[in-house]
Amino acid sequence: MKKLVATDSLCTGCGKCTEACSKAYYKVQDKNLACLRVSENPDGTFHVEVCDQCGECAAVCNTNVIRQDKFGVFRLSKKECAGCLMCVGYCPKDVMVQSDDHLEPSKCVACGLCVKACPTGALSITDR
Amino acid sequence: MICIKNIKPYEQIEQEEIERLKAAHVLRARLQYEKKPLFRGYTDKLLYVDLADSKIRIDDIPGQVKEKFIGGKGYCLRYLWDAVTPETRWNSPENAIVMSAGPIGGITQYPGAGKTLVCTISPTTDIPIDSNVGGYFGPFLKFSGFDALELIGKADKDVIIFIDGNKGTISIEEAPLEAGDAHILCEQLTLMYSDDEADRKNVAVVTAGSAADHVNISMLNFSFYDPNRKVVRLKQAGRGGIGRVFRDKRIRALVCKFSGIKADLNKPHNMSILNKTGLKFHREMHDLDGKQNNMRKIGTANIIEVMDAYDLLPTHNFKFGSHKDIDKIKSTVFIEKYLTQGAPDGCWYGCSMACAKAADHFLLKSGPYKGQRVCVDGPEYENAAGLGSNCGVMDAEAILELNFYCDTYGIDTISYGTCTAFAMECYENGILNKERTGGLELTFGNIEADFELIHQMGRGEGFGVIVGMGVKKMKEYFIKKFGADPAFLNDIGMEQKGLEYSEYLSKESLAQQGGYGLTNKGPQHDEAWLIFMDQVNNQIPTFEDKAEALHYFPMFRTWFGLMGLCKLPWNDIVPADNSKTAEPAKVPEHVQNYLDVYEAVTGTKITVDEMIKQSERVYNFQRIFNIRMGKGLRVNDASPYRAMGPVTEEEYLSREERYDKQLRELQGLDPEKMTLREKMDSTRRYRYEQYNRMTDAVYKRRGWTQNGVPTPEKLKELEMELPELLEVVNQVLSN
């Protein structure tokens, strides 16, 4: 299964990943519109929450518009999506994105743009 | 445990067969129309169809109707009033079936927002019945351009009314070959009117079932296509015999097709509020459902064993509140052995409560589909209690089987359970016997006889047709034909206004006796369910407290019907801190959610008081509608004694300690010095008196006379001084 993984110990909290992600679909630089989240721990280190393609979003969708592709990545069909936001509310990692400017939410498709943007190698795509 | 990922898709009907059915259709009328776009939840259009001459018309809904009646049930009642006269009965040609989804209906962000309200003059009550149902038809109808649909007249052959909301066409087609049973018919029509598999979810069907040609206790099925199981699912507008009226008009089905469901189709005023409120709820559901009611696992049936534990589970025609074999039908039996887990079972888009559970590939043991494996929608709590314990059927598979056949035959599970339980008690009392039932040994728990009874209703044969008339008509029939004691039958026949009681034991909750008895359509718990507030938590001890609850909750819950909403997301999950609020029973945060959603869709900000006023207008309109039709006065709000206390010695003795204690504490009597008969008579007198005093208080709180008539002053306060209402009210007041 293709998915994004994060190594917290390498993260410096620079925000390049969320910037790349939000720009990719929403065309703005806004960490709230990124399909991964970086938070600072009390000790000054960082935690990166990423989508591990668990499929919980697909499991709650009663119209079956989130489906797994051949790489194991769950993809949301925006054309078919009715924008009910159940998948956003049920995401265990809280990394799906809802924007009032768009009718449908979005999710990580393991595209790797954030991996390329990360200067420290804290993010990677695995196929396991 | 059965998991959705292991469920095999259902087999489909051959395309060749669908083509054969379709080829036999004869077009009677067709209208091409220009769809009016929605604005803030409304189209302001009504689709009117007269079956008698195949006339199709589109009417504007006047501003005054919108202002006073809001939508949903309000619209249904308004147009029904205009269609009928005081002499109209269920099978009069002018009787209308009116459906409406309400302004919030069809939104996808907040759970439970796909409901259709349906009203007609009922064959069992002769007054307006209203029913609230899931499935996709109501929202599709609205997105096709219509806030409401009115059906009048009778066709001379079976017809289908097909609305294509994308193409803007409405047609009436003769349909001679389609199946009568709902699970097959809905699949036939879903396949017939969809372009391909992906298009099936865009087709919604409304139909009754084969029993609706024969019995009064028949309902309407509303379909939706489940793409996970690849099967058509059915939800029911159950109460009051709407299916009977539907088939009397020779309507085989309504079909509405609409593709392109999106989050903004209602053209809401503020998407941001809608998104925020819906998302908050989804997260609450995610975090708390497993700790509260398990609605996603079992739906409303989660309370089967809870009701039993509190002595509230109707058993043997409401004689008792618990059953020794409860373990055989408790919720965990259904969860572990029958109901598919992990499925997103919402009956409209965005329902994270997902309570529409199903038993997949269930093997039928009886009837025309014996040996087939089918998808059973349910059981709801009401089904388990009504078909199960109330008839002494403590068998999960029998409940599922009866549930399936009720649905596909178009029979209301609640009325079926209450009617059958009544017939069983009559049998056990010698009022009925094998000769009178045509060979059915209708004792409590006789599953074989129960199965045969339901199949007789499907076929329109035998004693099943008698039971299917409903409890009220059964009582009349047993008195006339068999010389049964009217007093006994009136005590044990669990109907009021002609509607069968739903499945809760109200004997020990005076407020719930009012929650059943002081209702508009008859004893259905959708107006008020006060048992825990009253009996368990003692939060409403005085008559005035009960009256306040019997004002607020019926009005608040009427609002769901105006909007196209489901009641369940209101209080079948509550915020984590709900118990710390001033009035936990009202679930204040969720009430605020509804006010927010209303503002987000319609652009109008309202308070709780204004919300209640919206409902009060329609509630009082319905009350006066009842009066106009010959019911709706105090005499019609009386309850059968079985709903209030122990009718028989067996019942009294089964809870003797409780009743003796009440004689001591509430009446100051010494049960040791009384005979059983004296104790029962004193209990009965006391309970009647309590019910009467509560009724006085409730009428006063609702602004009604002591005869239960809304006063002209009340109508003025509600800005509902409509001439037609004043005429009815003034006439009854002058008498």
mmCIF file of N, CA, C and O in Angstrom, chain B residues 486-532:
data_model
loop_
_atom_site.group_PDB
_atom_site.id
_atom_site.type_symbol
_atom_site.label_atom_id
_atom_site.label_comp_id
_atom_site.label_asym_id
_atom_site.label_seq_id
_atom_site.Cartn_x
_atom_site.Cartn_y
_atom_site.Cartn_z
ATOM 1 N N PRO B 486 -68.183 -5.921 25.151
ATOM 2 C CA PRO B 486 -67.585 -4.658 24.680
ATOM 3 C C PRO B 486 -66.649 -4.026 25.707
ATOM 4 O O PRO B 486 -65.604 -3.473 25.334
ATOM 5 N N ALA B 487 -67.029 -4.101 26.988
ATOM 6 C CA ALA B 487 -66.199 -3.447 28.018
ATOM 7 C C ALA B 487 -64.807 -4.071 28.062
ATOM 8 O O ALA B 487 -63.791 -3.362 28.141
ATOM 9 N N PHE B 488 -64.763 -5.387 27.989
ATOM 10 C CA PHE B 488 -63.464 -6.068 28.037
ATOM 11 C C PHE B 488 -62.632 -5.722 26.798
ATOM 12 O O PHE B 488 -61.446 -5.402 26.899
ATOM 13 N N LEU B 489 -63.275 -5.766 25.643
ATOM 14 C CA LEU B 489 -62.523 -5.464 24.417
ATOM 15 C C LEU B 489 -62.024 -4.024 24.409
ATOM 16 O O LEU B 489 -60.902 -3.743 23.966
ATOM 17 N N ASN B 490 -62.861 -3.115 24.908
ATOM 18 C CA ASN B 490 -62.415 -1.717 24.948
ATOM 19 C C ASN B 490 -61.278 -1.520 25.950
ATOM 20 O O ASN B 490 -60.442 -0.632 25.783
ATOM 21 N N ASP B 491 -61.250 -2.345 26.985
ATOM 22 C CA ASP B 491 -60.141 -2.281 27.946
ATOM 23 C C ASP B 491 -58.831 -2.789 27.354
ATOM 24 O O ASP B 491 -57.765 -2.215 27.589
ATOM 25 N N ILE B 492 -58.903 -3.864 26.611
ATOM 26 C CA ILE B 492 -57.662 -4.503 26.162
ATOM 27 C C ILE B 492 -57.280 -4.166 24.714
ATOM 28 O O ILE B 492 -56.171 -4.476 24.290
ATOM 29 N N GLY B 493 -58.174 -3.557 23.993
ATOM 30 C CA GLY B 493 -57.885 -3.212 22.594
ATOM 31 C C GLY B 493 -57.030 -1.961 22.557
ATOM 32 O O GLY B 493 -57.497 -0.860 22.835
ATOM 33 N N MET B 494 -55.776 -2.141 22.194
ATOM 34 C CA MET B 494 -54.834 -1.024 22.329
ATOM 35 C C MET B 494 -54.855 -0.134 21.087
ATOM 36 O O MET B 494 -53.940 -0.140 20.245
ATOM 37 N N GLU B 495 -55.952 0.588 20.985
ATOM 38 C CA GLU B 495 -56.088 1.611 19.954
ATOM 39 C C GLU B 495 -56.734 2.828 20.565
ATOM 40 O O GLU B 495 -57.440 2.742 21.579
ATOM 41 N N GLN B 496 -56.462 3.960 19.938
ATOM 42 C CA GLN B 496 -57.188 5.166 20.305
ATOM 43 C C GLN B 496 -57.352 5.984 19.039
ATOM 44 O O GLN B 496 -56.413 6.069 18.230
ATOM 45 N N LYS B 497 -58.486 6.536 18.839
ATOM 46 C CA LYS B 497 -58.857 7.246 17.603
ATOM 47 C C LYS B 497 -58.808 6.308 16.395
ATOM 48 O O LYS B 497 -58.830 6.748 15.255
ATOM 49 N N GLY B 498 -58.634 5.001 16.644
ATOM 50 C CA GLY B 498 -58.551 4.043 15.544
ATOM 51 C C GLY B 498 -57.125 3.636 15.204
ATOM 52 O O GLY B 498 -56.906 2.738 14.400
ATOM 53 N N LEU B 499 -56.144 4.276 15.823
ATOM 54 C CA LEU B 499 -54.741 3.933 15.556
ATOM 55 C C LEU B 499 -54.223 3.009 16.661
ATOM 56 O O LEU B 499 -54.484 3.257 17.848
ATOM 57 N N GLU B 500 -53.494 1.990 16.268
ATOM 58 C CA GLU B 500 -52.925 1.071 17.250
ATOM 59 C C GLU B 500 -51.786 1.751 18.014
ATOM 60 O O GLU B 500 -51.013 2.529 17.448
ATOM 61 N N TYR B 501 -51.682 1.425 19.305
ATOM 62 C CA TYR B 501 -50.579 1.933 20.126
ATOM 63 C C TYR B 501 -49.246 1.457 19.585
ATOM 64 O O TYR B 501 -49.121 0.330 19.100
ATOM 65 N N SER B 502 -48.233 2.315 19.698
ATOM 66 C CA SER B 502 -46.864 1.864 19.432
ATOM 67 C C SER B 502 -46.357 1.147 20.684
ATOM 68 O O SER B 502 -47.080 0.993 21.667
ATOM 69 N N GLU B 503 -45.100 0.716 20.648
ATOM 70 C CA GLU B 503 -44.697 -0.373 21.539
ATOM 71 C C GLU B 503 -43.969 0.048 22.830
ATOM 72 O O GLU B 503 -42.793 -0.271 23.035
ATOM 73 N N TYR B 504 -44.663 0.778 23.656
ATOM 74 C CA TYR B 504 -44.145 1.065 25.002
ATOM 75 C C TYR B 504 -45.273 0.878 26.015
ATOM 76 O O TYR B 504 -46.419 1.237 25.742
ATOM 77 N N LEU B 505 -44.919 0.370 27.166
ATOM 78 C CA LEU B 505 -45.913 0.175 28.216
ATOM 79 C C LEU B 505 -46.024 1.472 29.022
ATOM 80 O O LEU B 505 -45.053 1.907 29.621
ATOM 81 N N SER B 506 -47.193 2.070 29.020
ATOM 82 C CA SER B 506 -47.328 3.379 29.652
ATOM 83 C C SER B 506 -48.028 3.316 31.012
ATOM 84 O O SER B 506 -48.302 4.342 31.616
ATOM 85 N N LYS B 507 -48.285 2.111 31.519
ATOM 86 C CA LYS B 507 -49.085 1.995 32.748
ATOM 87 C C LYS B 507 -48.521 2.791 33.923
ATOM 88 O O LYS B 507 -49.267 3.385 34.690
ATOM 89 N N GLU B 508 -47.211 2.771 34.075
ATOM 90 C CA GLU B 508 -46.626 3.407 35.267
ATOM 91 C C GLU B 508 -46.129 4.815 34.999
ATOM 92 O O GLU B 508 -45.434 5.401 35.828
ATOM 93 N N SER B 509 -46.418 5.365 33.821
ATOM 94 C CA SER B 509 -46.049 6.748 33.553
ATOM 95 C C SER B 509 -47.280 7.516 33.108
ATOM 96 O O SER B 509 -47.735 7.392 31.971
ATOM 97 N N LEU B 510 -47.814 8.304 34.031
ATOM 98 C CA LEU B 510 -48.999 9.099 33.699
ATOM 99 C C LEU B 510 -48.698 10.041 32.536
ATOM 100 O O LEU B 510 -49.519 10.212 31.628
ATOM 101 N N ALA B 511 -47.504 10.643 32.561
ATOM 102 C CA ALA B 511 -47.162 11.583 31.486
ATOM 103 C C ALA B 511 -47.157 10.873 30.133
ATOM 104 O O ALA B 511 -47.587 11.430 29.120
ATOM 105 N N GLN B 512 -46.674 9.623 30.103
ATOM 106 C CA GLN B 512 -46.658 8.924 28.825
ATOM 107 C C GLN B 512 -48.054 8.485 28.400
ATOM 108 O O GLN B 512 -48.343 8.394 27.211
ATOM 109 N N GLN B 513 -48.921 8.258 29.384
ATOM 110 C CA GLN B 513 -50.320 8.006 29.008
ATOM 111 C C GLN B 513 -50.849 9.214 28.235
ATOM 112 O O GLN B 513 -51.569 9.076 27.252
ATOM 113 N N GLY B 514 -50.441 10.400 28.693
ATOM 114 C CA GLY B 514 -50.795 11.612 27.951
ATOM 115 C C GLY B 514 -50.009 11.715 26.648
ATOM 116 O O GLY B 514 -50.526 12.193 25.639
ATOM 117 N N GLY B 515 -48.753 11.251 26.694
ATOM 118 C CA GLY B 515 -47.923 11.261 25.487
ATOM 119 C C GLY B 515 -48.519 10.424 24.378
ATOM 120 O O GLY B 515 -48.269 10.664 23.201
ATOM 121 N N TYR B 516 -49.291 9.445 24.757
ATOM 122 C CA TYR B 516 -50.023 8.644 23.776
ATOM 123 C C TYR B 516 -51.436 9.191 23.533
ATOM 124 O O TYR B 516 -51.891 9.308 22.409
ATOM 125 N N GLY B 517 -52.111 9.475 24.634
ATOM 126 C CA GLY B 517 -53.542 9.784 24.533
ATOM 127 C C GLY B 517 -53.853 11.179 24.022
ATOM 128 O O GLY B 517 -54.840 11.377 23.326
ATOM 129 N N LEU B 518 -52.996 12.150 24.363
ATOM 130 C CA LEU B 518 -53.310 13.542 24.027
ATOM 131 C C LEU B 518 -52.563 13.952 22.759
ATOM 132 O O LEU B 518 -51.904 14.984 22.696
ATOM 133 N N THR B 519 -52.663 13.108 21.749
ATOM 134 C CA THR B 519 -51.964 13.335 20.488
ATOM 135 C C THR B 519 -52.961 13.656 19.384
ATOM 136 O O THR B 519 -54.151 13.400 19.520
ATOM 137 N N ASN B 520 -52.436 14.146 18.295
ATOM 138 C CA ASN B 520 -53.317 14.468 17.172
ATOM 139 C C ASN B 520 -53.713 13.248 16.357
ATOM 140 O O ASN B 520 -54.872 13.007 16.101
ATOM 141 N N LYS B 521 -52.727 12.459 15.932
ATOM 142 C CA LYS B 521 -53.083 11.362 15.019
ATOM 143 C C LYS B 521 -53.481 10.090 15.729
ATOM 144 O O LYS B 521 -54.052 9.195 15.123
ATOM 145 N N GLY B 522 -53.191 10.000 17.018
ATOM 146 C CA GLY B 522 -53.432 8.768 17.762
ATOM 147 C C GLY B 522 -52.154 8.356 18.467
ATOM 148 O O GLY B 522 -51.132 9.046 18.377
ATOM 149 N N PRO B 523 -52.208 7.215 19.191
ATOM 150 C CA PRO B 523 -51.123 6.877 20.119
ATOM 151 C C PRO B 523 -49.826 6.393 19.470
ATOM 152 O O PRO B 523 -49.524 5.213 19.443
ATOM 153 N N GLN B 524 -49.081 7.329 18.969
ATOM 154 C CA GLN B 524 -47.738 7.079 18.430
ATOM 155 C C GLN B 524 -46.791 7.938 19.249
ATOM 156 O O GLN B 524 -47.093 9.101 19.531
ATOM 157 N N HIS B 525 -45.645 7.384 19.609
ATOM 158 C CA HIS B 525 -44.770 8.077 20.557
ATOM 159 C C HIS B 525 -43.948 9.192 19.925
ATOM 160 O O HIS B 525 -43.059 9.740 20.565
ATOM 161 N N ASP B 526 -44.207 9.536 18.662
ATOM 162 C CA ASP B 526 -43.367 10.574 18.045
ATOM 163 C C ASP B 526 -43.706 11.975 18.522
ATOM 164 O O ASP B 526 -42.971 12.909 18.254
ATOM 165 N N GLU B 527 -44.807 12.153 19.256
ATOM 166 C CA GLU B 527 -45.075 13.474 19.833
ATOM 167 C C GLU B 527 -44.313 13.653 21.145
ATOM 168 O O GLU B 527 -43.760 14.707 21.408
ATOM 169 N N ALA B 528 -44.352 12.641 21.977
ATOM 170 C CA ALA B 528 -43.701 12.775 23.277
ATOM 171 C C ALA B 528 -43.356 11.402 23.827
ATOM 172 O O ALA B 528 -44.184 10.493 23.798
ATOM 173 N N TRP B 529 -42.133 11.260 24.292
ATOM 174 C CA TRP B 529 -41.716 10.033 24.964
ATOM 175 C C TRP B 529 -41.156 10.460 26.312
ATOM 176 O O TRP B 529 -40.025 10.908 26.418
ATOM 177 N N LEU B 530 -41.997 10.362 27.327
ATOM 178 C CA LEU B 530 -41.668 11.000 28.607
ATOM 179 C C LEU B 530 -41.428 9.993 29.727
ATOM 180 O O LEU B 530 -41.336 10.378 30.893
ATOM 181 N N ILE B 531 -41.332 8.724 29.382
ATOM 182 C CA ILE B 531 -41.306 7.700 30.429
ATOM 183 C C ILE B 531 -40.125 7.875 31.380
ATOM 184 O O ILE B 531 -40.284 7.820 32.596
ATOM 185 N N PHE B 532 -38.947 8.110 30.825
ATOM 186 C CA PHE B 532 -37.792 8.241 31.725
ATOM 187 C C PHE B 532 -37.874 9.517 32.553
ATOM 188 O O PHE B 532 -37.598 9.511 33.745
#
